[in-house]
PDB file of C-alpha atoms in Angstrom:
ATOM      1  CA  GLY A 195       0.010  -0.002  -0.015  1.00  0.00           C
ATOM      2  CA  GLU A 196       0.875   3.612  -0.035  1.00  0.00           C
ATOM      3  CA  ARG A 197       3.143   5.154   2.518  1.00  0.00           C
ATOM      4  CA  LEU A 198       2.478   8.293   4.399  1.00  0.00           C
ATOM      5  CA  PHE A 199       5.098  11.079   5.101  1.00  0.00           C
ATOM      6  CA  ILE A 200       5.094  14.485   6.789  1.00  0.00           C
ATOM      7  CA  ILE A 201       7.656  17.006   6.137  1.00  0.00           C
ATOM      8  CA  THR A 202       7.967  19.830   8.751  1.00  0.00           C
ATOM      9  CA  SER A 203       7.126  23.461   7.627  1.00  0.00           C
ATOM     10  CA  ASP A 204      10.846  24.483   7.873  1.00  0.00           C
ATOM     11  CA  CYS A 205      11.648  21.644   5.588  1.00  0.00           C
ATOM     12  CA  THR A 206      14.439  20.276   7.891  1.00  0.00           C
ATOM     13  CA  SER A 207      12.913  16.934   9.056  1.00  0.00           C
ATOM     14  CA  LEU A 208      10.414  14.277   8.039  1.00  0.00           C
ATOM     15  CA  ARG A 209       8.633  11.364   9.590  1.00  0.00           C
ATOM     16  CA  GLU A 210       6.582   8.410   8.202  1.00  0.00           C
ATOM     17  CA  ILE A 211       3.307   7.670   9.941  1.00  0.00           C
ATOM     18  CA  ASN A 212       0.950   4.782   9.579  1.00  0.00           C
ATOM     19  CA  LYS A 213      -2.825   5.052   8.803  1.00  0.00           C
ATOM     20  CA  GLN A 214      -3.513   5.524  12.465  1.00  0.00           C
ATOM     21  CA  GLY A 215      -1.184   8.617  12.510  1.00  0.00           C
ATOM     22  CA  VAL A 216       1.579   6.817  14.636  1.00  0.00           C
ATOM     23  CA  THR A 217       5.054   7.944  13.839  1.00  0.00           C
ATOM     24  CA  LEU A 218       7.144   4.922  12.471  1.00  0.00           C
ATOM     25  CA  TRP A 219      10.379   6.805  12.299  1.00  0.00           C
ATOM     26  CA  ARG A 220      11.779  10.380  12.001  1.00  0.00           C
ATOM     27  CA  ARG A 221      14.772  11.927  10.401  1.00  0.00           C
ATOM     28  CA  SER A 222      16.215  15.424  10.613  1.00  0.00           C
ATOM     29  CA  VAL A 223      18.613  16.914   7.974  1.00  0.00           C
ATOM     30  CA  PRO A 224      21.070  19.744   8.290  1.00  0.00           C
ATOM     31  CA  SER A 225      19.760  21.623   5.163  1.00  0.00           C
ATOM     32  CA  TRP A 226      16.334  22.136   3.726  1.00  0.00           C
ATOM     33  CA  ILE A 227      14.583  19.289   2.005  1.00  0.00           C
ATOM     34  CA  THR A 228      13.975  20.356  -1.534  1.00  0.00           C
ATOM     35  CA  SER A 229      12.707  17.056  -3.125  1.00  0.00           C
ATOM     36  CA  PHE A 230      11.476  13.865  -1.729  1.00  0.00           C
ATOM     37  CA  THR A 231      10.214  10.591  -3.162  1.00  0.00           C
ATOM     38  CA  ALA A 232       9.666   6.847  -1.930  1.00  0.00           C
ATOM     39  CA  ASN A 233       8.808   3.469  -3.026  1.00  0.00           C
ATOM     40  CA  ILE A 234       7.542   0.590  -0.795  1.00  0.00           C
ATOM     41  CA  ASP A 235      10.950  -0.041   0.652  1.00  0.00           C
ATOM     42  CA  LEU A 236      13.139   3.114   0.269  1.00  0.00           C
ATOM     43  CA  ALA A 237      12.944   6.876   0.581  1.00  0.00           C
ATOM     44  CA  LEU A 238      15.043   9.377  -1.213  1.00  0.00           C
ATOM     45  CA  ILE A 239      15.710  12.844   0.217  1.00  0.00           C
ATOM     46  CA  GLY A 240      17.018  15.617  -1.884  1.00  0.00           C
ATOM     47  CA  ARG A 241      18.469  18.761  -0.095  1.00  0.00           C
ATOM     48  CA  ALA A 242      19.422  22.432  -0.864  1.00  0.00           C
ATOM     49  CA  SER A 243      22.944  21.670  -0.229  1.00  0.00           C
ATOM     50  CA  GLY A 244      23.120  19.292  -3.323  1.00  0.00           C
ATOM     51  CA  GLN A 245      23.265  16.239  -1.185  1.00  0.00           C
ATOM     52  CA  PHE A 246      20.958  13.183  -1.287  1.00  0.00           C
ATOM     53  CA  LEU A 247      20.007  10.668   1.577  1.00  0.00           C
ATOM     54  CA  LEU A 248      18.784   7.343   0.662  1.00  0.00           C
ATOM     55  CA  VAL A 249      17.016   5.652   3.668  1.00  0.00           C
ATOM     56  CA  GLY A 250      15.425   2.253   4.268  1.00  0.00           C
ATOM     57  CA  LYS A 251      11.993   1.221   5.479  1.00  0.00           C
ATOM     58  CA  THR A 252      12.800   2.120   8.992  1.00  0.00           C
ATOM     59  CA  GLY A 253      14.561   5.297   8.338  1.00  0.00           C
ATOM     60  CA  GLU A 254      18.112   3.868   8.413  1.00  0.00           C
ATOM     61  CA  THR A 255      20.728   5.305   6.101  1.00  0.00           C
ATOM     62  CA  ILE A 256      21.625   3.396   3.142  1.00  0.00           C
ATOM     63  CA  SER A 257      23.809   5.916   1.308  1.00  0.00           C
ATOM     64  CA  GLY A 258      24.184   9.482   0.728  1.00  0.00           C
ATOM     65  CA  GLY A 259      26.397  12.116  -0.954  1.00  0.00           C
ATOM     66  CA  ARG A 260      26.633  14.854  -3.547  1.00  0.00           C
ATOM     67  CA  ILE A 261      25.887  13.984  -7.135  1.00  0.00           C
ATOM     68  CA  ASN A 262      27.738  16.783  -8.942  1.00  0.00           C
ATOM     69  CA  GLU A 263      29.801  19.983  -8.668  1.00  0.00           C
ATOM     70  CA  SER A 264      27.636  22.645 -10.382  1.00  0.00           C
ATOM     71  CA  ARG A 265      28.015  26.291  -9.696  1.00  0.00           C
ATOM     72  CA  ILE A 266      25.009  26.225  -7.429  1.00  0.00           C
ATOM     73  CA  LEU A 267      24.260  22.945  -5.549  1.00  0.00           C
ATOM     74  CA  CYS A 268      20.719  22.063  -5.054  1.00  0.00           C
ATOM     75  CA  ILE A 269      18.562  19.044  -5.771  1.00  0.00           C
ATOM     76  CA  TYR A 270      15.402  19.682  -7.768  1.00  0.00           C
ATOM     77  CA  GLY A 271      13.912  16.380  -8.456  1.00  0.00           C
ATOM     78  CA  THR A 272      14.070  12.744  -7.236  1.00  0.00           C
ATOM     79  CA  ALA A 273      12.569   9.406  -8.370  1.00  0.00           C
ATOM     80  CA  ILE A 274      13.025   5.708  -7.390  1.00  0.00           C
ATOM     81  CA  GLN A 275      12.214   2.770  -9.517  1.00  0.00           C
ATOM     82  CA  GLU A 276       9.259   0.597  -8.276  1.00  0.00           C
ATOM     83  CA  ASN A 277      11.668  -2.386  -8.091  1.00  0.00           C
ATOM     84  CA  GLY A 278      14.139  -0.341  -6.072  1.00  0.00           C
ATOM     85  CA  ARG A 279      17.081  -0.872  -8.517  1.00  0.00           C
ATOM     86  CA  LEU A 280      17.704   2.733  -9.628  1.00  0.00           C
ATOM     87  CA  PHE A 281      17.192   6.143  -8.525  1.00  0.00           C
ATOM     88  CA  ALA A 282      17.325   9.487 -10.224  1.00  0.00           C
ATOM     89  CA  ILE A 283      18.217  12.956  -9.331  1.00  0.00           C
ATOM     90  CA  LEU A 284      17.943  16.383 -11.002  1.00  0.00           C
ATOM     91  CA  SER A 285      20.400  18.728  -9.471  1.00  0.00           C
ATOM     92  CA  GLY A 286      22.609  21.881  -9.865  1.00  0.00           C
ATOM     93  CA  ILE A 287      22.496  25.242 -11.638  1.00  0.00           C
ATOM     94  CA  ASP A 288      24.997  26.085 -14.347  1.00  0.00           C
ATOM     95  CA  PRO A 289      24.692  23.252 -15.370  1.00  0.00           C
ATOM     96  CA  LEU A 290      21.698  21.160 -14.326  1.00  0.00           C
ATOM     97  CA  PHE A 291      22.397  17.412 -14.378  1.00  0.00           C
ATOM     98  CA  LEU A 292      20.217  14.278 -14.594  1.00  0.00           C
ATOM     99  CA  SER A 293      21.996  11.550 -12.724  1.00  0.00           C
ATOM    100  CA  ILE A 294      20.763   7.934 -12.439  1.00  0.00           C
ATOM    101  CA  ASN A 295      22.378   5.723  -9.825  1.00  0.00           C
ATOM    102  CA  ASP A 296      22.276   2.161  -8.667  1.00  0.00           C
ATOM    103  CA  THR A 297      20.645   1.862  -5.149  1.00  0.00           C
ATOM    104  CA  GLU A 298      22.936  -0.824  -3.950  1.00  0.00           C
ATOM    105  CA  THR A 299      26.167   0.902  -4.643  1.00  0.00           C
ATOM    106  CA  SER A 300      25.098   4.544  -5.333  1.00  0.00           C
ATOM    107  CA  GLY A 301      27.289   4.420  -8.370  1.00  0.00           C
ATOM    108  CA  GLU A 302      26.290   6.463 -11.243  1.00  0.00           C
ATOM    109  CA  VAL A 303      25.159   4.441 -14.336  1.00  0.00           C
ATOM    110  CA  PHE A 304      23.943   7.416 -16.506  1.00  0.00           C
ATOM    111  CA  ARG A 305      24.516  11.112 -16.532  1.00  0.00           C
ATOM    112  CA  LYS A 306      23.205  13.866 -18.875  1.00  0.00           C
ATOM    113  CA  GLU A 307      23.440  17.685 -18.776  1.00  0.00           C
ATOM    114  CA  ILE A 308      19.837  19.145 -18.976  1.00  0.00           C
ATOM    115  CA  ASP A 309      19.073  22.598 -20.744  1.00  0.00           C
ATOM    116  CA  ASP A 310      16.610  23.914 -18.235  1.00  0.00           C
ATOM    117  CA  PRO A 311      16.825  26.975 -15.992  1.00  0.00           C
ATOM    118  CA  ALA A 312      15.349  24.976 -12.978  1.00  0.00           C
ATOM    119  CA  ARG A 313      14.841  27.141  -9.830  1.00  0.00           C
ATOM    120  CA  THR A 314      11.851  25.132  -8.313  1.00  0.00           C
ATOM    121  CA  GLU A 315      11.190  21.403  -7.768  1.00  0.00           C
ATOM    122  CA  ARG A 316      10.870  19.293 -10.806  1.00  0.00           C
ATOM    123  CA  ARG A 317       8.501  16.315 -10.949  1.00  0.00           C
ATOM    124  CA  MET A 318      10.045  12.933 -11.847  1.00  0.00           C
ATOM    125  CA  LEU A 319       8.956   9.342 -12.007  1.00  0.00           C
ATOM    126  CA  PHE A 320       9.841   5.986 -13.409  1.00  0.00           C
ATOM    127  CA  SER A 321       7.445   3.862 -15.427  1.00  0.00           C
ATOM    128  CA  SER A 322       6.281   0.882 -13.447  1.00  0.00           C
ATOM    129  CA  ASP A 323       7.939  -1.427 -15.849  1.00  0.00           C
ATOM    130  CA  SER A 324      11.287   0.441 -15.343  1.00  0.00           C
ATOM    131  CA  ARG A 325      11.610   1.101 -19.101  1.00  0.00           C
ATOM    132  CA  PHE A 326      11.251   4.862 -18.995  1.00  0.00           C
ATOM    133  CA  LEU A 327      12.110   7.935 -16.793  1.00  0.00           C
ATOM    134  CA  PHE A 328       9.909  10.936 -17.045  1.00  0.00           C
ATOM    135  CA  PHE A 329      11.112  14.364 -15.790  1.00  0.00           C
ATOM    136  CA  GLU A 330       9.878  17.860 -15.972  1.00  0.00           C
ATOM    137  CA  LYS A 331      11.635  20.770 -17.645  1.00  0.00           C
ATOM    138  CA  GLU A 332      10.479  24.194 -18.600  1.00  0.00           C
ATOM    139  CA  GLN A 333       7.157  23.762 -20.552  1.00  0.00           C
ATOM    140  CA  ALA A 334       7.893  20.132 -21.286  1.00  0.00           C
ATOM    141  CA  ILE A 335       8.092  16.596 -20.015  1.00  0.00           C
ATOM    142  CA  VAL A 336      11.096  14.522 -21.185  1.00  0.00           C
ATOM    143  CA  CYS A 337      10.692  10.750 -21.683  1.00  0.00           C
ATOM    144  CA  LEU A 338      14.167   8.966 -21.343  1.00  0.00           C
ATOM    145  CA  ASP A 339      14.196   5.456 -22.620  1.00  0.00           C
ATOM    146  CA  LEU A 340      16.516   3.539 -20.229  1.00  0.00           C
ATOM    147  CA  GLU A 341      17.321   0.911 -22.770  1.00  0.00           C
ATOM    148  CA  THR A 342      18.380   3.032 -25.690  1.00  0.00           C
ATOM    149  CA  LYS A 343      19.110   6.213 -23.713  1.00  0.00           C
ATOM    150  CA  ALA A 344      17.087   8.107 -26.390  1.00  0.00           C
ATOM    151  CA  ASP A 345      14.838  10.881 -25.063  1.00  0.00           C
ATOM    152  CA  ALA A 346      11.722  12.532 -26.445  1.00  0.00           C
ATOM    153  CA  SER A 347      10.102  15.908 -25.280  1.00  0.00           C
ATOM    154  CA  ILE A 348       6.464  16.315 -24.816  1.00  0.00           C
ATOM    155  CA  ASN A 349       5.381  20.003 -24.928  1.00  0.00           C
ATOM    156  CA  LEU A 350       2.940  21.104 -22.287  1.00  0.00           C
ATOM    157  CA  PRO A 351       0.194  23.651 -22.743  1.00  0.00           C
ATOM    158  CA  GLY A 352       1.091  25.334 -19.389  1.00  0.00           C
ATOM    159  CA  GLU A 353       2.274  24.800 -15.836  1.00  0.00           C
ATOM    160  CA  LEU A 354       2.452  21.097 -14.902  1.00  0.00           C
ATOM    161  CA  LEU A 355       0.210  20.511 -11.883  1.00  0.00           C
ATOM    162  CA  ASP A 356       0.525  16.724 -11.517  1.00  0.00           C
ATOM    163  CA  MET A 357       1.471  13.563 -13.280  1.00  0.00           C
ATOM    164  CA  TYR A 358       0.741   9.970 -12.829  1.00  0.00           C
ATOM    165  CA  TYR A 359       1.768   6.709 -14.492  1.00  0.00           C
ATOM    166  CA  HIS A 360      -0.885   4.110 -14.978  1.00  0.00           C
ATOM    167  CA  LYS A 361       0.761   0.690 -14.139  1.00  0.00           C
ATOM    168  CA  GLY A 362      -1.830  -1.379 -15.932  1.00  0.00           C
ATOM    169  CA  GLN A 363      -2.124   0.504 -19.236  1.00  0.00           C
ATOM    170  CA  GLN A 364       1.489   1.895 -19.181  1.00  0.00           C
ATOM    171  CA  LEU A 365       0.319   5.375 -19.879  1.00  0.00           C
ATOM    172  CA  LEU A 366       1.425   8.755 -18.589  1.00  0.00           C
ATOM    173  CA  HIS A 367      -1.270  11.226 -17.305  1.00  0.00           C
ATOM    174  CA  LEU A 368      -0.368  14.758 -17.133  1.00  0.00           C
ATOM    175  CA  LEU A 369      -2.547  17.614 -15.534  1.00  0.00           C
ATOM    176  CA  CYS A 370      -1.664  21.172 -16.604  1.00  0.00           C
ATOM    177  CA  HIS A 371      -2.817  24.897 -16.406  1.00  0.00           C
ATOM    178  CA  ASN A 372      -3.966  26.068 -19.767  1.00  0.00           C
ATOM    179  CA  GLY A 373      -4.907  29.691 -19.327  1.00  0.00           C
ATOM    180  CA  ASP A 374      -7.970  29.764 -17.166  1.00  0.00           C
ATOM    181  CA  LEU A 375      -8.576  26.036 -17.725  1.00  0.00           C
ATOM    182  CA  LYS A 376      -7.015  22.809 -16.659  1.00  0.00           C
ATOM    183  CA  GLU A 377      -5.952  20.279 -19.317  1.00  0.00           C
ATOM    184  CA  LEU A 378      -5.656  16.477 -19.013  1.00  0.00           C
ATOM    185  CA  LEU A 379      -3.161  14.685 -21.442  1.00  0.00           C
ATOM    186  CA  ILE A 380      -2.639  11.024 -21.681  1.00  0.00           C
ATOM    187  CA  ILE A 381       0.697   9.885 -23.300  1.00  0.00           C
ATOM    188  CA  LEU A 382       1.646   6.547 -24.716  1.00  0.00           C
ATOM    189  CA  PRO A 383       5.412   6.632 -24.296  1.00  0.00           C
ATOM    190  CA  PRO A 384       7.612   7.984 -25.552  1.00  0.00           C
ATOM    191  CA  LYS A 385       5.477  10.915 -26.730  1.00  0.00           C
ATOM    192  CA  THR A 386       2.156   9.895 -28.511  1.00  0.00           C
ATOM    193  CA  VAL A 387      -0.747  12.019 -27.100  1.00  0.00           C
ATOM    194  CA  ILE A 388      -3.764   9.661 -27.164  1.00  0.00           C
ATOM    195  CA  PHE A 389      -6.274  11.664 -25.256  1.00  0.00           C
ATOM    196  CA  ARG A 390      -6.615  15.304 -24.217  1.00  0.00           C
ATOM    197  CA  THR A 391      -9.482  17.400 -22.674  1.00  0.00           C
ATOM    198  CA  LYS A 392      -9.886  20.800 -21.141  1.00  0.00           C
ATOM    199  CA  PHE A 393     -12.143  21.747 -18.322  1.00  0.00           C
ATOM    200  CA  SER A 394     -12.732  24.698 -15.804  1.00  0.00           C
ATOM    201  CA  SER A 395     -11.682  23.866 -12.323  1.00  0.00           C
ATOM    202  CA  ARG A 396      -9.764  25.038  -9.274  1.00  0.00           C
ATOM    203  CA  SER A 397      -8.823  21.626  -8.314  1.00  0.00           C
ATOM    204  CA  ARG A 398      -5.348  20.089  -8.969  1.00  0.00           C
ATOM    205  CA  PHE A 399      -6.419  16.512  -8.175  1.00  0.00           C
ATOM    206  CA  LEU A 400      -5.356  13.625 -10.383  1.00  0.00           C
ATOM    207  CA  SER A 401      -5.562   9.993  -9.522  1.00  0.00           C
ATOM    208  CA  SER A 402      -6.383   6.577 -11.104  1.00  0.00           C
ATOM    209  CA  ASP A 403      -7.914   3.248 -10.245  1.00  0.00           C
ATOM    210  CA  ASN A 404      -7.887   0.263 -12.576  1.00  0.00           C
ATOM    211  CA  ASP A 405      -9.091   1.751 -15.921  1.00  0.00           C
ATOM    212  CA  LEU A 406     -10.537   4.966 -14.576  1.00  0.00           C
ATOM    213  CA  ILE A 407      -8.751   8.267 -14.390  1.00  0.00           C
ATOM    214  CA  TYR A 408     -10.034  10.806 -11.843  1.00  0.00           C
ATOM    215  CA  THR A 409      -9.666  14.602 -11.688  1.00  0.00           C
ATOM    216  CA  GLY A 410     -11.285  17.228  -9.547  1.00  0.00           C
ATOM    217  CA  ARG A 411     -13.707  19.737 -11.162  1.00  0.00           C
ATOM    218  CA  ASN A 412     -14.629  22.207  -8.400  1.00  0.00           C
ATOM    219  CA  ARG A 413     -16.805  20.278  -6.044  1.00  0.00           C
ATOM    220  CA  GLU A 414     -17.152  17.137  -8.326  1.00  0.00           C
ATOM    221  CA  ILE A 415     -14.846  14.256  -9.111  1.00  0.00           C
ATOM    222  CA  ILE A 416     -14.897  13.536 -12.758  1.00  0.00           C
ATOM    223  CA  SER A 417     -13.801   9.979 -14.177  1.00  0.00           C
ATOM    224  CA  TYR A 418     -12.518   9.211 -17.664  1.00  0.00           C
ATOM    225  CA  THR A 419     -11.967   5.741 -19.308  1.00  0.00           C
ATOM    226  CA  VAL A 420      -9.102   4.982 -21.646  1.00  0.00           C
ATOM    227  CA  GLU A 421      -9.245   1.875 -23.613  1.00  0.00           C
ATOM    228  CA  GLU A 422      -6.182  -0.231 -23.991  1.00  0.00           C
ATOM    229  CA  LYS A 423      -4.857  -0.365 -27.625  1.00  0.00           C
TER     230      LYS A 423
END
């Protein structure tokens, strides 16, 4: 099932809680938490210092360190594969680097300089089959094929609000601002748009259950069905 985490308002510590609200473990860090992600067994903390901390299911340290030596050191994005084999980090300014590392050794298996003036957190996620890594850059989502190392960009209609990967159908769902509207896009990797719709809403909600996709539309929850090809 899903894990529940709380990051303090000053972004210097976090804890995992169970569904009853009981704290399972707690960790403090010496610099701001700027990015965070977790799978069922691991949690990855990115810090303003440019250092990462990979911790286990009870909060124990597995590895940590600094990924690169850019002019400005800060981690803007983090992701962990569902199977726990690899983790990815977006870090640095002048330049910004994408680094993919082995979770057992923390050794770098892939590195690429990214042309993006990142100054805020960037969303990242691996596909559930571990074939692709998706990461946000200015006005686009990049799909990196982990087998061929080729990448493809998906232009966004506006600010990215949320993204979700549908495990069963192997589709990427994107929720964006588009002027005064929200826009939902569904992508067949690496970059084929198979569905898109606009709607008026103040909500940023995006989720999925089996073959249904759910978005918030003001006080309503709207569901969409996407047929498998």
